[in-house]
Structures are given as C-alpha cells and as structure tokens.
CSV table of C-alpha atoms in Angstrom, one decimal:
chain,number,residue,atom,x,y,z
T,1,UNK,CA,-3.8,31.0,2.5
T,2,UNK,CA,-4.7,28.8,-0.9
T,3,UNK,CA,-3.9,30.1,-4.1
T,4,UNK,CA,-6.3,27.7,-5.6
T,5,UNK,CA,-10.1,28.8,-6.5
T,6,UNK,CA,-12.0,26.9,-4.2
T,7,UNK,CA,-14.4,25.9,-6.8
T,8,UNK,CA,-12.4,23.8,-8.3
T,9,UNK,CA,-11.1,20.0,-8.0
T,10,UNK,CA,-7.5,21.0,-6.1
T,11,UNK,CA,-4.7,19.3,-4.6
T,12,UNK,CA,-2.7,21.7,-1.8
T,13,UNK,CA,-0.2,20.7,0.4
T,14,UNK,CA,2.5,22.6,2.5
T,15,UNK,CA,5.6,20.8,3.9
T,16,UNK,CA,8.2,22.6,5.2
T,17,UNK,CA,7.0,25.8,4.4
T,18,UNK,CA,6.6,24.8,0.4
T,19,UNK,CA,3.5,24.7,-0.7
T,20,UNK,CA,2.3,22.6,-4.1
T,21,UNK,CA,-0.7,22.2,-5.5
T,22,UNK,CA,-2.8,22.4,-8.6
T,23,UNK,CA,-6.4,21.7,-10.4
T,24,UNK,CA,-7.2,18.2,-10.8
T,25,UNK,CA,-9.5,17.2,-13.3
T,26,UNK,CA,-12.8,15.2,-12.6
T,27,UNK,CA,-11.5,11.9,-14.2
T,28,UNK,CA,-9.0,11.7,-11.4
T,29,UNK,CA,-11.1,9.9,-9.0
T,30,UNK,CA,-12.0,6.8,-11.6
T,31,UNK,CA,-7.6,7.0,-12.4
T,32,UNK,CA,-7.4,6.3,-8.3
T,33,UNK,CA,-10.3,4.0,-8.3
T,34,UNK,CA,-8.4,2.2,-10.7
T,35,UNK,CA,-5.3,2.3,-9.7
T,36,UNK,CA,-7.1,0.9,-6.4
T,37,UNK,CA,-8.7,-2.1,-8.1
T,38,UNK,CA,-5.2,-2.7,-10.0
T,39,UNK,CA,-3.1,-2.9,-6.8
T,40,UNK,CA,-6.2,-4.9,-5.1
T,41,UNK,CA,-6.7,-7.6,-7.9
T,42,UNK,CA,-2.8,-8.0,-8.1
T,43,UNK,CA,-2.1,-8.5,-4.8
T,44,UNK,CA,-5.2,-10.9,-3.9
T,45,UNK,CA,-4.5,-13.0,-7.2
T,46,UNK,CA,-1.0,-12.9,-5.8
T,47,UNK,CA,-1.9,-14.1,-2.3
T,48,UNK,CA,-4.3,-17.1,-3.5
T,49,UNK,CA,-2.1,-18.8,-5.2
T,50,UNK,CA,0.5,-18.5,-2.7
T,51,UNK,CA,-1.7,-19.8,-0.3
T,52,UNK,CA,-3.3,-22.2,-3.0
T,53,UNK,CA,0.3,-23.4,-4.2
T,54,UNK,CA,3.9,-24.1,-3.4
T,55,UNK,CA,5.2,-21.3,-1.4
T,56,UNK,CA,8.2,-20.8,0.6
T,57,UNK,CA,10.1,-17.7,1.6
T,58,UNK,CA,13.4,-19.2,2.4
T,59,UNK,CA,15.2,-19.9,-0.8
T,60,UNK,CA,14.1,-16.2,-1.9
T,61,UNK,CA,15.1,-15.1,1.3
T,62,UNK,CA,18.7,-16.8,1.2
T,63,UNK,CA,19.8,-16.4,-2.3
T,64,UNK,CA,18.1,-13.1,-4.0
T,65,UNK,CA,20.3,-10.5,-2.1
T,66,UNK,CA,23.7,-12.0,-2.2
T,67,UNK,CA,24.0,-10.4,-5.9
T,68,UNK,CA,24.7,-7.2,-7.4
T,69,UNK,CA,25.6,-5.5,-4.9
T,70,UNK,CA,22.8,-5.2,-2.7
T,71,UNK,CA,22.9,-2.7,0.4
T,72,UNK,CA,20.6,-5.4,2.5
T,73,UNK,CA,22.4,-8.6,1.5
T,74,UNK,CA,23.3,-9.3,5.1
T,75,UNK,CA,19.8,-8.3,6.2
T,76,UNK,CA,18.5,-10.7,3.7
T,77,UNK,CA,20.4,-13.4,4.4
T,78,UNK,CA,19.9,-13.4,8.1
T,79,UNK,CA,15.6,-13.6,7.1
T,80,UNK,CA,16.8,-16.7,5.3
T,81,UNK,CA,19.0,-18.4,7.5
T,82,UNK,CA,16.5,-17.6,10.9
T,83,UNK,CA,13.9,-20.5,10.9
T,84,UNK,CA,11.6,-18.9,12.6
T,85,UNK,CA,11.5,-15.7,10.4
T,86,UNK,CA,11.4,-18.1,7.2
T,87,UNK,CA,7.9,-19.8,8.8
T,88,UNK,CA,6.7,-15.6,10.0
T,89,UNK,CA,7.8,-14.7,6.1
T,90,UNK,CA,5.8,-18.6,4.9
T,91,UNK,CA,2.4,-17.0,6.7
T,92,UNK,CA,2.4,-13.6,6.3
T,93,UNK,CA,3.9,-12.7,2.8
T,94,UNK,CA,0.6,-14.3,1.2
T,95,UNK,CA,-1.7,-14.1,3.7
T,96,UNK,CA,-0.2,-10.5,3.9
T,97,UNK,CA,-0.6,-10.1,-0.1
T,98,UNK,CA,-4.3,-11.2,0.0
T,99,UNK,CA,-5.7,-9.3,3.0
T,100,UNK,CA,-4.3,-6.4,1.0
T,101,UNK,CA,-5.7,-7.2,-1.9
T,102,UNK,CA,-9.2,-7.9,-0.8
T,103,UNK,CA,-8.9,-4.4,1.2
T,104,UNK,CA,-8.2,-2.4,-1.8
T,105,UNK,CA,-10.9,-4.2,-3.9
T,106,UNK,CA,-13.6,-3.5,-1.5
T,107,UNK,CA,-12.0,-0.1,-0.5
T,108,UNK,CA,-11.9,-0.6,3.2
T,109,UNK,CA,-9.0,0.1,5.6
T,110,UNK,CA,-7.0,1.4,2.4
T,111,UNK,CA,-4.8,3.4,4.3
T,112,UNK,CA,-3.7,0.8,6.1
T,113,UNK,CA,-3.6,-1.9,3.3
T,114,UNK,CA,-1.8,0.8,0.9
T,115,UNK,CA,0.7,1.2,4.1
T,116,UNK,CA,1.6,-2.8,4.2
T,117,UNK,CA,1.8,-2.8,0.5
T,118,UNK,CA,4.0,-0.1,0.4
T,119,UNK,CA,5.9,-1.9,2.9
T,120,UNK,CA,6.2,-5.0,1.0
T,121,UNK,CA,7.1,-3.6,-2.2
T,122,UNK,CA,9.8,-1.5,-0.7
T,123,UNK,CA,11.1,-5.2,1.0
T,124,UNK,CA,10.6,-6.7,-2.5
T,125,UNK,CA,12.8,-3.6,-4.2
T,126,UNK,CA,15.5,-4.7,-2.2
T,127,UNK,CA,15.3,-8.3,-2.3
T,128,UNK,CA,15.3,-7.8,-6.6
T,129,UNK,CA,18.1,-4.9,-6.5
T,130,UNK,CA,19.1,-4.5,-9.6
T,131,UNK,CA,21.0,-1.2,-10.7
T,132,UNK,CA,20.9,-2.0,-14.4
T,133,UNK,CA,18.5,0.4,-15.4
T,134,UNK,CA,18.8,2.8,-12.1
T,135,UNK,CA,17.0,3.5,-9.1
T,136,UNK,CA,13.7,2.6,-10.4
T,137,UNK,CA,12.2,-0.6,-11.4
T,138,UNK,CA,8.4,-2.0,-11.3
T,139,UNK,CA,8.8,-3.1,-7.4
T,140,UNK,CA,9.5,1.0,-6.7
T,141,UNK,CA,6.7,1.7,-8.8
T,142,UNK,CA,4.4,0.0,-7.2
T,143,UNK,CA,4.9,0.8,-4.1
T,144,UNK,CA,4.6,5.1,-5.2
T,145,UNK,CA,1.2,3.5,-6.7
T,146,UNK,CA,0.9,2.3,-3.1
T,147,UNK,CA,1.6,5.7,-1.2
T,148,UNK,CA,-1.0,7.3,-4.0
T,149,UNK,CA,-3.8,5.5,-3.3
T,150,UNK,CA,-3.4,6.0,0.5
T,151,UNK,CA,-2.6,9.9,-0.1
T,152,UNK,CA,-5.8,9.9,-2.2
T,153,UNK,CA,-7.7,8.4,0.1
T,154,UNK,CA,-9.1,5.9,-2.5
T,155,UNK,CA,-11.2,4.0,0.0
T,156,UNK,CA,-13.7,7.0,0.1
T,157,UNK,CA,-14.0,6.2,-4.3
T,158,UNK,CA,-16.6,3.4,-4.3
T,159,UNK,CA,-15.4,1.9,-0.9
T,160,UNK,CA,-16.5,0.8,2.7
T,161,UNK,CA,-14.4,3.4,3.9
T,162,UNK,CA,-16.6,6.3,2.9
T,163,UNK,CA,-19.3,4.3,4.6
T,164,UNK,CA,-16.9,3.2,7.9
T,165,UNK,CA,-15.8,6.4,8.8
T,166,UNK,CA,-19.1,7.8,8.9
T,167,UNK,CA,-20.7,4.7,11.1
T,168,UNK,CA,-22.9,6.9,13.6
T,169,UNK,CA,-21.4,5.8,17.8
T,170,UNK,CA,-23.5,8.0,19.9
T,171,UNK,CA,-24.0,11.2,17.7
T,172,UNK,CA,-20.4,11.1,16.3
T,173,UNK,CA,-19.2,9.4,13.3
T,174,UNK,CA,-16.4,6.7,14.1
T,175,UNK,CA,-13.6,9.4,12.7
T,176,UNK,CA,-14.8,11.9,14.8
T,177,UNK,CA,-14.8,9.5,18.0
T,178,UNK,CA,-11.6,8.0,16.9
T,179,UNK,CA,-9.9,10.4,15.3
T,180,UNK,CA,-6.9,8.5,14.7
T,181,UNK,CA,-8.9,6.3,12.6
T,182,UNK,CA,-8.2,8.4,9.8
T,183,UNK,CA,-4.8,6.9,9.1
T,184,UNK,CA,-6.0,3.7,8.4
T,185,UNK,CA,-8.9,4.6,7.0
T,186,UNK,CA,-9.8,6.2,3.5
C-alpha cells in the first residue's frame, strides 16, 4: 500500500521488502530531460570524432590497466593483445558512443541506449582505475547518470519513445503487444 498522496509527483519503489519513496517536484522532468540531452550530446560529439578522426582501441586497451593496481588488468590486456577484439573495440566503441548519443538526443530507445552507456562507462571505470580519490570518479558518475535516465524513463520527456510505445498494431499500442518492449524503451 503507498504512503505517498496520490496527487502528488512521487517516486515508490519496493525491493526486498523496503520500500523508498518520496515527492518529486515538477522541475524534475526538465533535470532528466537534461541530464538526457547532456549524456546524448556527449556521447554523439564523442562518437563523430572518433569516427571522423584517429581512433584506435588497442594502445588504450594494452597499456591503461597494467597500473595502479587494477582488478581487470589481465582482462584488459587480453582486449589489447586479441586482434580481433582490438578491430570489434575500433567499430563499436564510436559507432557505439554515437548511436547512443543520437538515441538520447532524440529520446528514442533510451532504455536501451542508457543500458549500453552504462555499460561502457562501467568498461571505461575500469580501464581509468584510479583509487586516488576513492571509489568514485567522473566515469562512475556517468554511468549512475546513465542508470537515471533509464530509471526515469527519459525517453517519454520530449522523446520518440512517448510516441513509439504508443504506435497503434491492431488495436494495441506496441507496449502492450510487445510488452517486453518496455525495457528498451522509455
């Protein structure tokens, strides 16, 4: 049963048989549209001129885990030494960055955009350990920015999502066909 007054902005959740939650204000949905369009611009602008430019995964790959004491080092320097994974990382870390990018800043698929950029900050948190100032550094940041703008669904905020899921097939909208759409999408 919620605690919260219904008439009210509100995040609730229940996990484990905690439940959080609290009153959000109205501004929060133009702080996730722009946290969005943050994410979006950086990783598209990131992506171009990787694809634009010089770009190559193997030197990163080889040489940024053997310091500081790294957990994945080995991991790291396996990527780096594999040819084949060093031409995988060449294609898909910018094409990777810009189809993210360009999903966030139109808002569609943001789920599963916000999912890959999660994913990639949380490679490039380990490739750039550092432990001088803790646990927590920009890449870990980003990628909880990441995991918020999925949670919030931010592709419903001024996005094709809203407009996607709702896409009438036969009656139903495309999330109620396809319910498993909503992971990806929103």
């Amino acid at each position: 049963m919620s605690t919260l007054d219904s008439d009210m902005n509100q995040l609730e959740s229940r996990v484990g048989g905690l439940t959080v939650g609290g009153k959000v204000h109205s501004l929060s949905a133009w702080f996730v549209l722009a946290l969005r369009l943050m994410m979006g611009y950086a990783f598209a602008y990131s992506g171009f001129t990787k694809i634009t430019g010089e770009f190559a995964a193997g030197g990163y790959l080889t040489n940024v885990a053997a310091t500081n004491g790294n957990p994945l080092a080995g991991m790291f320097a396996w990527m780096g030494s594999t040819p084949w994974f060093v031409e995988f990382a060449n294609v898909a870390v910018p094409w990777g960055e810009l189809f993210i990018g360009l999903g966030l800043l139109v808002g569609a698929f943001v789920r599963l955009a916000a999912f890959f950029g999660a994913l990639m900050m949380l490679m490039f948190y380990f490739g750039n350990w550092d432990m001088g100032h803790g646990f927590i550094n920009g890449d870990f940041a980003y990628m909880l920015v990441f995991l918020a703008v999925a949670a919030f669904a931010a592709g419903r905020i001024l996005g094709l999502d809203q407009y996607i899921e709702n896409y009438d097939v036969g009656g139903e909208t495309l999330v109620e066909r396809y319910p498993a759409l909503e992971y990806i999408l929103g």
